[in-house]
Amino acid sequence: MIDIEQHTSDDYVIEIANLKKTFNGKPVLKDISLKIKRSENVVVLGKSGIGKSVLIKCIVGLIQPDSGSLKVFGKDVLDMNSRDLNDLRTKVGFIFQGNALYDSMTVRENLEFPLRRNKIIKDTKLINELILDVLDNVGLLEAIDKMPSELSGGMKKRIGLARTLILKPEIILYDEPTTGLDPLTSREISNLIVKIQKKYNATSIIITHDLNCAKITSNRMLILHDGIFKAKGSFDELKNSDNKWVRSFFEMA
Amino acid sequence: MQNSSDSDGLNKFLIELGGLSRFTVQFFRELFRPPYEHKEFLKQAYQIGLSTLPLISITAFIMGLVLTLQSKPVMAEFGAESWLPGMVSVSIVREIGPVITALICAGKIGSGIGAELGSMRVTEQIDAMDVSGTNPMNYLVVTRVLATTFMIPILVFYADAVSFYGSYLAVNLQGFTSFPLFMSLAFDPLHFYDLIPATIKTFFFGFAIGIIGCYKGYYSEKGTEGVGRAANSAVVISSLVIFIMDLIAVQLADLLNIFMR
């Protein structure tokens, strides 16, 4: 088990240093260093296919980086055995770009799946209460017995979020949470991310190229380009940056 | 140019073989590691049985019927019509029943597993399982491979029984043989050294169908084309492996026959 309390004296829950990842000889992450404090929402902005998703997949051990150090709750992810990695993964939620709902299961089964598999809670009554609670939090109580194929894009995002929230994660990694949604639903999802940050005191990394989402959700922003963070700061700082290239990101929108 | 494409093909084959071997080792490593997913195993076994039952019933029935009808004139020529049930039963139990059933299952179950896991890979459902602290190898692969390994032998027994019935009807199309007499003639030449190797090889056929389907699906390439390719190659490779396994099994069974006779 990962002792979270013992490692949080400096309040950094994620510490990444000199992270590198190459795919087929092409460097995607060249030198990534980043520290994130508890309850902070960090938005990583960048063009599509630049390696943003690779970064957060490294954090949960879905992709192995070539070199560098990657600590979550003070423990090096790259040195973890499969049991430690599983323990970590129950504390780190991951929202996939395509939602990744289990399409052969109903919404209820999707939500109880991580609880039952990890045997965190065995009591069916308690599991039901938790399901209703997270569905209430994402505003989709009526969808409990529906199949994922019966849900709209925005609803799927919410259920994906609910499935992550049911494990009460301390870190949530969002991979393009508003991609493919209309502006109104995008705004709703962005507001939901902020609501979750406050309610669950969760630390989040939000990968996006949606500036409205970035504006609503970010405490801090980073722009990833060419394998490194080219710019850092708040939304307003970056928007009014002296650097023309950085400003161009905001002007395009 | 020819040499280069040959070596490319050989490289691909060896990479595939290496990947499949590593996947099989991983399967055995996960097999004895808890949690044991009994419910998912039973669900998969039930679905495998249910989905293939109509197809196997029809094919096995026709197989018994046609085999008997085709052999009848030849047997009649030698005045050996009474040996017909025995000849058909030995052919079905030793060879045709296991191989045809396994090939049908490779097409129906192997492609289904390949496509299902392939689309789960493409839509990141396998990754989602991984990051929620569930080992997808344990939940998806072990359950499916065990289900095919144990269900194929049961389906083969069922197919043999249906084939016998088809054969009984064919014998009775012209003339009359009672059911007890037919069964007695059919079982008379059958020995345990026919039945045991034939049953053992069906477990291997089932394992091959499951592990190849899971391997192709689990490592499916991205996109719908990747899913299609995973399903397709699961069928092609497992069918080929079934024939190769059968070839080896026949040689081993012959050796067994020599020792047991």
Short mmCIF file of C-alpha atoms in Angstrom, two decimals:
data_model
loop_
_atom_site.label_atom_id
_atom_site.label_comp_id
_atom_site.label_asym_id
_atom_site.label_seq_id
_atom_site.Cartn_x
_atom_site.Cartn_y
_atom_site.Cartn_z
CA MET A 1 0.00 0.00 0.00
CA ILE A 2 1.17 3.53 -0.73
CA ASP A 3 1.36 5.64 2.35
CA ILE A 4 0.07 8.93 1.05
CA GLU A 5 0.25 10.98 4.24
CA GLN A 6 3.92 10.30 4.85
CA HIS A 7 4.91 11.78 1.48
CA THR A 8 2.83 14.91 1.34
CA SER A 9 4.72 17.15 3.69
CA ASP A 10 5.85 19.33 0.81
CA ASP A 11 2.31 19.20 -0.68
CA TYR A 12 3.46 18.09 -4.12
CA VAL A 13 1.42 15.09 -5.18
CA ILE A 14 2.96 14.77 -8.64
CA GLU A 15 6.65 15.38 -9.30
CA ILE A 16 7.99 14.82 -12.79
CA ALA A 17 11.63 15.46 -13.67
CA ASN A 18 13.39 15.22 -17.04
CA LEU A 19 10.85 12.80 -18.49
CA LYS A 20 11.66 11.51 -21.98
CA LYS A 21 9.67 9.29 -24.33
CA THR A 22 10.43 8.30 -27.90
CA PHE A 23 8.16 6.40 -30.30
CA ASN A 24 9.82 4.65 -33.27
CA GLY A 25 12.82 6.94 -33.05
CA LYS A 26 10.66 10.07 -32.91
CA PRO A 27 11.02 11.98 -29.61
CA VAL A 28 7.58 12.90 -28.26
CA LEU A 29 8.50 14.03 -24.75
CA LYS A 30 12.02 15.50 -24.75
CA ASP A 31 12.48 16.96 -21.29
CA ILE A 32 9.39 17.32 -19.15
CA SER A 33 9.60 18.57 -15.59
CA LEU A 34 6.53 19.45 -13.55
CA LYS A 35 5.41 19.65 -9.92
CA ILE A 36 1.77 19.78 -8.97
CA LYS A 37 0.38 20.69 -5.56
CA ARG A 38 -2.59 19.08 -3.85
CA SER A 39 -5.98 20.42 -5.05
CA GLU A 40 -4.44 22.21 -8.01
CA ASN A 41 -5.98 22.11 -11.49
CA VAL A 42 -3.22 22.18 -14.11
CA VAL A 43 -4.19 22.49 -17.76
CA VAL A 44 -1.78 21.23 -20.40
CA LEU A 45 -2.48 22.91 -23.70
CA GLY A 46 -1.02 21.96 -27.04
CA LYS A 47 -1.75 20.95 -30.59
CA SER A 48 -3.16 17.51 -31.36
CA GLY A 49 -0.65 14.64 -31.55
CA ILE A 50 2.01 16.54 -29.64
CA GLY A 51 2.26 14.02 -26.77
CA LYS A 52 -0.12 15.46 -24.17
CA SER A 53 -1.94 12.17 -23.65
CA VAL A 54 1.39 10.32 -23.52
CA LEU A 55 2.35 12.45 -20.53
CA ILE A 56 -0.69 11.53 -18.42
CA LYS A 57 -0.57 7.89 -19.54
CA CYS A 58 2.99 7.78 -18.15
CA ILE A 59 1.67 9.00 -14.78
CA VAL A 60 -0.61 5.95 -14.37
CA GLY A 61 1.91 3.52 -15.84
CA LEU A 62 0.01 2.85 -19.08
CA ILE A 63 3.10 3.99 -21.02
CA GLN A 64 6.65 3.49 -19.79
CA PRO A 65 8.87 6.55 -20.31
CA ASP A 66 12.41 6.04 -21.62
CA SER A 67 14.06 8.00 -18.82
CA GLY A 68 13.43 10.56 -16.10
CA SER A 69 11.74 10.43 -12.75
CA LEU A 70 8.02 10.34 -12.08
CA LYS A 71 6.78 10.47 -8.50
CA VAL A 72 3.17 10.30 -7.41
CA PHE A 73 2.47 10.72 -3.69
CA GLY A 74 6.27 10.69 -3.25
CA LYS A 75 6.70 7.20 -4.72
CA ASP A 76 8.48 6.59 -8.00
CA VAL A 77 5.94 5.12 -10.47
CA LEU A 78 8.71 3.62 -12.59
CA ASP A 79 9.95 1.49 -9.66
CA MET A 80 6.51 0.19 -8.67
CA ASN A 81 5.60 -3.49 -8.83
CA SER A 82 2.19 -4.44 -10.21
CA ARG A 83 0.54 -4.48 -6.76
CA ASP A 84 1.79 -0.97 -5.88
CA LEU A 85 0.76 0.22 -9.33
CA ASN A 86 -2.75 -1.18 -8.79
CA ASP A 87 -2.98 0.56 -5.42
CA LEU A 88 -1.87 3.79 -7.01
CA ARG A 89 -4.40 3.42 -9.82
CA THR A 90 -7.28 3.21 -7.34
CA LYS A 91 -6.22 6.67 -6.13
CA VAL A 92 -5.66 8.19 -9.57
CA GLY A 93 -8.71 8.60 -11.79
CA PHE A 94 -8.34 8.74 -15.57
CA ILE A 95 -10.96 10.22 -17.87
CA PHE A 96 -10.42 8.92 -21.39
CA GLN A 97 -10.93 10.99 -24.50
CA GLY A 98 -13.42 8.46 -25.89
CA ASN A 99 -14.93 7.84 -22.40
CA ALA A 100 -14.00 4.12 -22.54
CA LEU A 101 -17.26 3.01 -20.93
CA TYR A 102 -17.65 -0.77 -20.92
CA ASP A 103 -20.23 -1.07 -23.67
CA SER A 104 -21.45 -4.54 -22.69
CA MET A 105 -22.46 -3.26 -19.23
CA THR A 106 -25.18 -0.91 -18.01
CA VAL A 107 -24.27 2.38 -16.35
CA ARG A 108 -24.79 0.76 -12.92
CA GLU A 109 -22.46 -2.14 -13.81
CA ASN A 110 -19.89 0.30 -15.21
CA LEU A 111 -19.89 2.19 -11.92
CA GLU A 112 -19.76 -0.82 -9.61
CA PHE A 113 -17.08 -2.57 -11.70
CA PRO A 114 -14.01 -0.90 -10.09
CA LEU A 115 -15.49 -1.27 -6.59
CA ARG A 116 -16.30 -4.96 -6.92
CA ARG A 117 -13.08 -5.88 -8.73
CA ASN A 118 -10.89 -4.14 -6.16
CA LYS A 119 -13.09 -5.47 -3.33
CA ILE A 120 -12.98 -2.01 -1.78
CA ILE A 121 -16.59 -2.30 -0.68
CA LYS A 122 -18.44 -5.61 -0.62
CA ASP A 123 -21.77 -4.49 0.83
CA THR A 124 -24.28 -4.23 -2.04
CA LYS A 125 -26.38 -1.65 -0.20
CA LEU A 126 -23.36 0.59 0.31
CA ILE A 127 -22.33 0.16 -3.33
CA ASN A 128 -25.83 1.23 -4.41
CA GLU A 129 -25.65 4.30 -2.20
CA LEU A 130 -22.28 5.24 -3.69
CA ILE A 131 -23.57 4.78 -7.23
CA LEU A 132 -26.55 7.02 -6.55
CA ASP A 133 -24.29 9.58 -4.88
CA VAL A 134 -21.83 9.87 -7.80
CA LEU A 135 -24.65 9.87 -10.36
CA ASP A 136 -26.29 12.68 -8.40
CA ASN A 137 -22.98 14.56 -8.43
CA VAL A 138 -22.76 14.39 -12.21
CA GLY A 139 -26.51 15.04 -12.57
CA LEU A 140 -27.46 11.77 -14.28
CA LEU A 141 -29.51 9.75 -11.82
CA GLU A 142 -32.01 8.81 -14.52
CA ALA A 143 -29.34 7.01 -16.60
CA ILE A 144 -28.59 4.34 -14.00
CA ASP A 145 -30.01 1.37 -15.93
CA LYS A 146 -29.19 2.55 -19.45
CA MET A 147 -26.58 1.06 -21.75
CA PRO A 148 -23.71 3.33 -22.87
CA SER A 149 -25.01 3.15 -26.47
CA GLU A 150 -28.22 4.90 -25.32
CA LEU A 151 -26.33 7.91 -23.94
CA SER A 152 -25.35 11.15 -25.69
CA GLY A 153 -21.70 12.30 -25.89
CA GLY A 154 -22.07 14.65 -22.92
CA MET A 155 -23.83 12.00 -20.84
CA LYS A 156 -21.06 9.49 -21.60
CA LYS A 157 -18.48 12.03 -20.39
CA ARG A 158 -20.41 12.46 -17.16
CA ILE A 159 -20.71 8.72 -16.61
CA GLY A 160 -16.98 8.33 -17.34
CA LEU A 161 -16.37 10.95 -14.68
CA ALA A 162 -18.78 9.24 -12.27
CA ARG A 163 -16.97 5.91 -12.76
CA THR A 164 -13.73 7.61 -11.77
CA LEU A 165 -15.28 9.50 -8.85
CA ILE A 166 -16.72 6.36 -7.29
CA LEU A 167 -13.20 5.37 -6.19
CA LYS A 168 -12.81 8.83 -4.60
CA PRO A 169 -9.52 9.55 -6.39
CA GLU A 170 -7.10 12.10 -5.05
CA ILE A 171 -5.77 12.84 -8.52
CA ILE A 172 -7.87 13.00 -11.70
CA LEU A 173 -6.29 13.01 -15.14
CA TYR A 174 -8.57 14.33 -17.87
CA ASP A 175 -7.70 13.46 -21.47
CA GLU A 176 -9.50 15.99 -23.70
CA PRO A 177 -12.65 16.13 -21.55
CA THR A 178 -14.60 18.40 -23.91
CA THR A 179 -13.54 17.06 -27.32
CA GLY A 180 -16.48 16.35 -29.61
CA LEU A 181 -19.01 18.18 -27.45
CA ASP A 182 -21.10 21.22 -28.35
CA PRO A 183 -20.04 24.53 -26.68
CA LEU A 184 -22.86 24.41 -24.14
CA THR A 185 -22.13 20.85 -23.02
CA SER A 186 -18.39 21.66 -23.02
CA ARG A 187 -19.06 24.48 -20.59
CA GLU A 188 -21.19 22.18 -18.41
CA ILE A 189 -18.40 19.58 -18.28
CA SER A 190 -15.81 22.28 -17.51
CA ASN A 191 -17.96 23.59 -14.66
CA LEU A 192 -18.37 20.03 -13.41
CA ILE A 193 -14.57 19.63 -13.33
CA VAL A 194 -14.31 22.73 -11.11
CA LYS A 195 -17.17 21.49 -8.91
CA ILE A 196 -15.40 18.14 -8.47
CA GLN A 197 -12.12 19.84 -7.65
CA LYS A 198 -13.85 21.72 -4.83
CA LYS A 199 -16.01 18.89 -3.54
CA TYR A 200 -13.42 16.09 -3.64
CA ASN A 201 -10.36 18.29 -3.02
CA ALA A 202 -8.86 16.52 -6.04
CA THR A 203 -5.69 17.40 -7.90
CA SER A 204 -6.21 17.42 -11.66
CA ILE A 205 -4.26 17.50 -14.89
CA ILE A 206 -6.50 18.50 -17.76
CA ILE A 207 -5.24 17.83 -21.25
CA THR A 208 -7.08 19.97 -23.74
CA HIS A 209 -6.96 22.25 -26.73
CA ASP A 210 -10.27 23.83 -25.80
CA LEU A 211 -9.47 27.33 -24.53
CA ASN A 212 -12.87 27.83 -22.90
CA CYS A 213 -12.38 24.66 -20.90
CA ALA A 214 -8.85 25.81 -19.99
CA LYS A 215 -10.15 29.21 -18.87
CA ILE A 216 -12.84 27.74 -16.62
CA THR A 217 -10.85 24.89 -15.08
CA SER A 218 -7.23 26.01 -14.82
CA ASN A 219 -5.34 27.26 -11.80
CA ARG A 220 -2.17 27.01 -13.84
CA MET A 221 -1.49 26.38 -17.53
CA LEU A 222 1.35 24.83 -19.44
CA ILE A 223 1.82 24.82 -23.19
CA LEU A 224 3.45 21.67 -24.56
CA HIS A 225 5.27 22.03 -27.84
CA ASP A 226 8.04 20.05 -29.47
CA GLY A 227 8.43 17.75 -26.46
CA ILE A 228 8.91 20.45 -23.82
CA PHE A 229 6.80 22.97 -21.90
CA LYS A 230 7.28 26.14 -23.91
CA ALA A 231 5.23 28.40 -21.62
CA LYS A 232 3.82 28.38 -18.09
CA GLY A 233 1.47 30.67 -16.19
CA SER A 234 -2.15 31.47 -15.48
CA PHE A 235 -4.68 31.71 -18.30
CA ASP A 236 -4.57 35.53 -18.31
CA GLU A 237 -0.77 35.64 -18.09
CA LEU A 238 -0.41 33.41 -21.12
CA LYS A 239 -3.16 35.17 -23.02
CA ASN A 240 -1.37 38.51 -22.56
CA SER A 241 2.13 37.05 -22.94
CA ASP A 242 4.90 39.04 -24.60
CA ASN A 243 5.67 35.98 -26.68
CA LYS A 244 3.86 36.20 -29.99
CA TRP A 245 3.80 32.42 -30.46
CA VAL A 246 2.10 31.94 -27.08
CA ARG A 247 -0.44 34.66 -27.84
CA SER A 248 -1.19 33.05 -31.18
CA PHE A 249 -2.72 30.10 -29.34
CA PHE A 250 -5.35 32.41 -27.88
CA GLU A 251 -5.82 34.52 -30.99
CA MET A 252 -6.68 31.47 -33.08
CA ALA A 253 -9.66 30.84 -30.82
CA MET B 1 13.64 -8.27 -53.97
CA GLN B 2 12.20 -11.76 -53.48
CA ASN B 3 14.76 -12.47 -50.75
CA SER B 4 13.93 -9.26 -48.96
CA SER B 5 10.17 -9.95 -48.96
CA ASP B 6 10.83 -13.54 -47.81
CA SER B 7 12.92 -12.33 -44.89
CA ASP B 8 10.24 -9.71 -44.05
CA GLY B 9 7.64 -12.47 -43.97
CA LEU B 10 9.88 -14.65 -41.81
CA ASN B 11 10.53 -11.71 -39.47
CA LYS B 12 6.81 -11.07 -39.10
CA PHE B 13 6.13 -14.75 -38.46
CA LEU B 14 8.84 -14.96 -35.81
CA ILE B 15 7.68 -11.74 -34.13
CA GLU B 16 4.12 -13.06 -34.09
CA LEU B 17 5.26 -16.41 -32.70
CA GLY B 18 7.34 -14.68 -30.02
CA GLY B 19 4.42 -12.42 -29.11
CA LEU B 20 2.01 -15.34 -28.86
CA SER B 21 4.46 -17.37 -26.75
CA ARG B 22 4.97 -14.45 -24.35
CA PHE B 23 1.21 -13.96 -24.16
CA THR B 24 0.74 -17.66 -23.34
CA VAL B 25 3.36 -17.48 -20.57
CA GLN B 26 1.60 -14.39 -19.23
CA PHE B 27 -1.71 -16.31 -19.30
CA PHE B 28 -0.30 -19.16 -17.18
CA ARG B 29 1.22 -16.64 -14.77
CA GLU B 30 -2.16 -14.95 -14.30
CA LEU B 31 -4.09 -18.24 -14.20
CA PHE B 32 -3.13 -19.03 -10.61
CA ARG B 33 -3.11 -15.44 -9.38
CA PRO B 34 -6.22 -14.19 -7.56
CA PRO B 35 -8.78 -12.73 -7.94
CA TYR B 36 -10.48 -15.70 -9.63
CA GLU B 37 -13.23 -14.39 -11.87
CA HIS B 38 -15.72 -17.28 -11.55
CA LYS B 39 -18.74 -15.28 -12.67
CA GLU B 40 -17.09 -13.96 -15.81
CA PHE B 41 -15.82 -17.48 -16.63
CA LEU B 42 -19.32 -18.96 -16.31
CA LYS B 43 -20.80 -16.09 -18.35
CA GLN B 44 -18.27 -16.67 -21.14
CA ALA B 45 -18.79 -20.45 -21.06
CA TYR B 46 -22.55 -19.98 -21.26
CA GLN B 47 -22.25 -17.54 -24.17
CA ILE B 48 -19.84 -19.80 -26.06
CA GLY B 49 -22.20 -22.76 -25.68
CA LEU B 50 -25.30 -20.78 -26.51
CA SER B 51 -23.89 -18.97 -29.54
CA THR B 52 -22.47 -22.07 -31.23
CA LEU B 53 -25.16 -24.63 -30.38
CA PRO B 54 -27.47 -24.06 -33.41
CA LEU B 55 -24.57 -23.98 -35.88
CA ILE B 56 -22.94 -27.07 -34.40
CA SER B 57 -26.26 -28.94 -34.27
CA ILE B 58 -26.98 -28.37 -37.97
CA THR B 59 -23.42 -29.07 -39.12
CA ALA B 60 -23.04 -32.20 -36.99
CA PHE B 61 -26.39 -33.57 -38.12
CA ILE B 62 -25.55 -33.06 -41.80
CA MET B 63 -22.05 -34.44 -41.21
CA GLY B 64 -23.42 -37.74 -39.82
CA LEU B 65 -26.10 -37.96 -42.47
CA VAL B 66 -23.87 -37.22 -45.47
CA LEU B 67 -20.98 -39.39 -44.26
CA THR B 68 -23.36 -42.35 -43.94
CA LEU B 69 -25.09 -41.75 -47.28
CA GLN B 70 -21.76 -41.38 -49.10
CA SER B 71 -20.25 -44.51 -47.54
CA LYS B 72 -23.33 -46.68 -47.92
CA PRO B 73 -22.92 -47.68 -51.63
CA VAL B 74 -19.25 -48.58 -51.13
CA MET B 75 -20.02 -50.65 -48.05
CA ALA B 76 -22.94 -52.28 -49.85
CA GLU B 77 -20.65 -53.28 -52.71
CA PHE B 78 -18.58 -55.32 -50.24
CA GLY B 79 -21.68 -56.64 -48.50
CA ALA B 80 -20.54 -54.89 -45.34
CA GLU B 81 -23.53 -52.63 -44.68
CA SER B 82 -23.71 -53.79 -41.08
CA TRP B 83 -20.27 -52.22 -40.51
CA LEU B 84 -21.55 -48.82 -41.65
CA PRO B 85 -22.53 -47.48 -38.19
CA GLY B 86 -19.19 -48.61 -36.78
CA MET B 87 -17.18 -47.04 -39.58
CA VAL B 88 -19.08 -43.77 -39.30
CA SER B 89 -18.80 -43.69 -35.50
CA VAL B 90 -15.02 -44.24 -35.57
CA SER B 91 -14.59 -41.49 -38.21
CA ILE B 92 -16.74 -39.08 -36.25
CA VAL B 93 -15.35 -39.73 -32.78
CA ARG B 94 -11.69 -39.91 -33.78
CA GLU B 95 -11.44 -37.20 -36.37
CA ILE B 96 -14.35 -35.45 -38.03
CA GLY B 97 -16.29 -34.51 -34.88
CA PRO B 98 -13.39 -32.81 -33.05
CA VAL B 99 -11.91 -31.12 -36.12
CA ILE B 100 -15.15 -29.83 -37.68
CA THR B 101 -16.48 -28.63 -34.31
CA ALA B 102 -13.17 -26.92 -33.53
CA LEU B 103 -13.13 -25.23 -36.96
CA ILE B 104 -16.71 -23.99 -36.51
CA CYS B 105 -15.78 -22.68 -33.06
CA ALA B 106 -12.64 -21.03 -34.46
CA GLY B 107 -14.86 -19.17 -36.92
CA LYS B 108 -17.63 -18.32 -34.52
CA ILE B 109 -15.89 -17.93 -31.13
CA GLY B 110 -12.35 -17.04 -32.22
CA SER B 111 -13.53 -14.18 -34.42
CA GLY B 112 -15.97 -13.04 -31.72
CA ILE B 113 -13.24 -12.87 -29.07
CA GLY B 114 -10.83 -11.18 -31.49
CA ALA B 115 -13.39 -8.55 -32.46
CA GLU B 116 -14.62 -7.98 -28.90
CA LEU B 117 -11.20 -7.51 -27.33
CA GLY B 118 -10.04 -5.62 -30.43
CA SER B 119 -12.81 -3.07 -30.12
CA MET B 120 -12.21 -2.85 -26.36
CA ARG B 121 -8.56 -2.08 -27.10
CA VAL B 122 -9.41 0.51 -29.76
CA THR B 123 -11.97 2.28 -27.55
CA GLU B 124 -9.50 2.22 -24.63
CA GLN B 125 -11.76 0.01 -22.49
CA ILE B 126 -8.81 -2.30 -21.74
CA ASP B 127 -6.75 0.71 -20.63
CA ALA B 128 -9.71 1.89 -18.54
CA MET B 129 -9.78 -1.49 -16.81
CA ASP B 130 -6.04 -1.24 -16.20
CA VAL B 131 -6.22 2.22 -14.63
CA SER B 132 -9.16 1.28 -12.41
CA GLY B 133 -6.95 -1.29 -10.69
CA THR B 134 -8.37 -4.34 -12.50
CA ASN B 135 -5.96 -6.61 -14.31
CA PRO B 136 -7.50 -6.98 -17.82
CA MET B 137 -5.36 -10.06 -18.48
CA ASN B 138 -7.02 -11.76 -15.52
CA TYR B 139 -10.55 -10.51 -16.15
CA LEU B 140 -10.72 -10.72 -19.95
CA VAL B 141 -8.12 -13.22 -21.14
CA VAL B 142 -7.95 -15.92 -18.44
CA THR B 143 -11.75 -16.25 -18.30
CA ARG B 144 -12.17 -16.49 -22.07
CA VAL B 145 -9.33 -18.94 -22.64
CA LEU B 146 -10.56 -21.20 -19.81
CA ALA B 147 -14.10 -21.00 -21.17
CA THR B 148 -13.05 -22.11 -24.67
CA THR B 149 -10.73 -24.80 -23.25
CA PHE B 150 -13.56 -26.42 -21.27
CA MET B 151 -16.46 -25.73 -23.62
CA ILE B 152 -15.00 -27.11 -26.86
CA PRO B 153 -14.72 -30.71 -25.51
CA ILE B 154 -18.34 -30.52 -24.31
CA LEU B 155 -19.45 -29.17 -27.68
CA VAL B 156 -17.52 -31.96 -29.43
CA PHE B 157 -19.34 -34.61 -27.36
CA TYR B 158 -22.62 -32.95 -28.26
CA ALA B 159 -21.66 -32.77 -31.96
CA ASP B 160 -20.70 -36.48 -31.92
CA ALA B 161 -24.09 -37.38 -30.44
CA VAL B 162 -25.98 -35.30 -33.04
CA SER B 163 -23.87 -36.84 -35.83
CA PHE B 164 -24.77 -40.31 -34.59
CA TYR B 165 -28.42 -39.36 -34.82
CA GLY B 166 -27.91 -38.03 -38.36
CA SER B 167 -26.18 -41.27 -39.28
CA TYR B 168 -29.02 -43.31 -37.72
CA LEU B 169 -31.56 -41.46 -39.88
CA ALA B 170 -29.42 -42.00 -43.01
CA VAL B 171 -29.16 -45.72 -42.32
CA ASN B 172 -32.95 -45.81 -42.00
CA LEU B 173 -33.69 -43.89 -45.21
CA GLN B 174 -33.60 -47.21 -47.02
CA GLY B 175 -34.24 -50.24 -44.88
CA PHE B 176 -34.72 -50.48 -41.14
CA THR B 177 -32.28 -50.67 -38.26
CA SER B 178 -33.59 -50.16 -34.73
CA PHE B 179 -31.97 -47.46 -32.60
CA PRO B 180 -30.55 -49.90 -30.01
CA LEU B 181 -29.08 -52.06 -32.77
CA PHE B 182 -27.61 -49.03 -34.51
CA MET B 183 -26.02 -47.81 -31.27
CA SER B 184 -24.67 -51.24 -30.51
CA LEU B 185 -23.09 -51.46 -33.99
CA ALA B 186 -21.76 -47.91 -33.68
CA PHE B 187 -20.16 -48.39 -30.26
CA ASP B 188 -18.85 -51.89 -30.90
CA PRO B 189 -15.64 -50.88 -32.73
CA LEU B 190 -15.03 -47.85 -30.46
CA HIS B 191 -12.37 -48.26 -27.79
CA PHE B 192 -11.03 -46.03 -25.08
CA TYR B 193 -7.87 -45.55 -27.11
CA ASP B 194 -10.10 -43.93 -29.76
CA LEU B 195 -11.95 -41.77 -27.29
CA ILE B 196 -9.19 -40.60 -24.94
CA PRO B 197 -6.76 -39.04 -27.49
CA ALA B 198 -9.73 -37.54 -29.36
CA THR B 199 -10.99 -35.92 -26.15
CA ILE B 200 -7.57 -34.72 -25.02
CA LYS B 201 -6.91 -32.98 -28.32
CA THR B 202 -10.20 -31.05 -28.07
CA PHE B 203 -8.92 -29.34 -24.89
CA PHE B 204 -5.89 -28.21 -26.88
CA PHE B 205 -8.11 -27.05 -29.76
CA GLY B 206 -10.19 -25.02 -27.29
CA PHE B 207 -7.10 -23.53 -25.70
CA ALA B 208 -5.68 -22.57 -29.12
CA ILE B 209 -8.95 -20.89 -30.18
CA GLY B 210 -9.13 -18.91 -26.94
CA ILE B 211 -5.51 -17.84 -26.66
CA ILE B 212 -5.15 -16.87 -30.34
CA GLY B 213 -8.45 -14.94 -30.34
CA CYS B 214 -7.48 -13.11 -27.16
CA TYR B 215 -3.93 -12.40 -28.37
CA LYS B 216 -5.07 -10.94 -31.69
CA GLY B 217 -7.78 -8.85 -30.01
CA TYR B 218 -5.67 -7.74 -27.05
CA TYR B 219 -2.94 -6.39 -29.31
CA SER B 220 -5.26 -5.14 -32.04
CA GLU B 221 -4.06 -2.16 -34.02
CA LYS B 222 -5.94 1.11 -33.72
CA GLY B 223 -8.97 1.81 -35.87
CA THR B 224 -11.87 -0.23 -37.19
CA GLU B 225 -9.57 -1.80 -39.77
CA GLY B 226 -7.40 -3.10 -36.93
CA VAL B 227 -10.42 -4.72 -35.26
CA GLY B 228 -11.44 -6.40 -38.53
CA ARG B 229 -7.91 -7.64 -39.06
CA ALA B 230 -7.75 -8.96 -35.48
CA ALA B 231 -10.98 -10.95 -35.94
CA ASN B 232 -9.92 -12.24 -39.32
CA SER B 233 -6.43 -13.33 -38.34
CA ALA B 234 -7.79 -14.94 -35.15
CA VAL B 235 -9.86 -17.27 -37.35
CA VAL B 236 -7.14 -17.94 -39.92
CA ILE B 237 -4.36 -18.63 -37.41
CA SER B 238 -6.46 -20.73 -35.03
CA SER B 239 -7.82 -22.84 -37.93
CA LEU B 240 -4.28 -23.46 -39.11
CA VAL B 241 -3.12 -24.30 -35.60
CA ILE B 242 -6.03 -26.74 -35.20
CA PHE B 243 -4.87 -28.66 -38.31
CA ILE B 244 -1.25 -28.69 -37.13
CA MET B 245 -2.30 -29.86 -33.65
CA ASP B 246 -4.49 -32.53 -35.23
CA LEU B 247 -1.58 -33.78 -37.30
CA ILE B 248 0.56 -34.13 -34.17
CA ALA B 249 -2.34 -35.66 -32.21
CA VAL B 250 -2.90 -38.33 -34.89
CA GLN B 251 0.76 -39.37 -34.73
CA LEU B 252 0.68 -39.54 -30.93
CA ALA B 253 -2.65 -41.42 -30.94
CA ASP B 254 -1.21 -44.00 -33.34
CA LEU B 255 1.70 -44.56 -30.97
CA LEU B 256 -0.79 -44.96 -28.10
CA ASN B 257 -2.79 -47.47 -30.16
CA ILE B 258 0.32 -49.57 -30.77
CA PHE B 259 1.08 -49.71 -27.04
CA MET B 260 -2.48 -50.37 -25.91
CA ARG B 261 -3.55 -52.98 -28.41
#
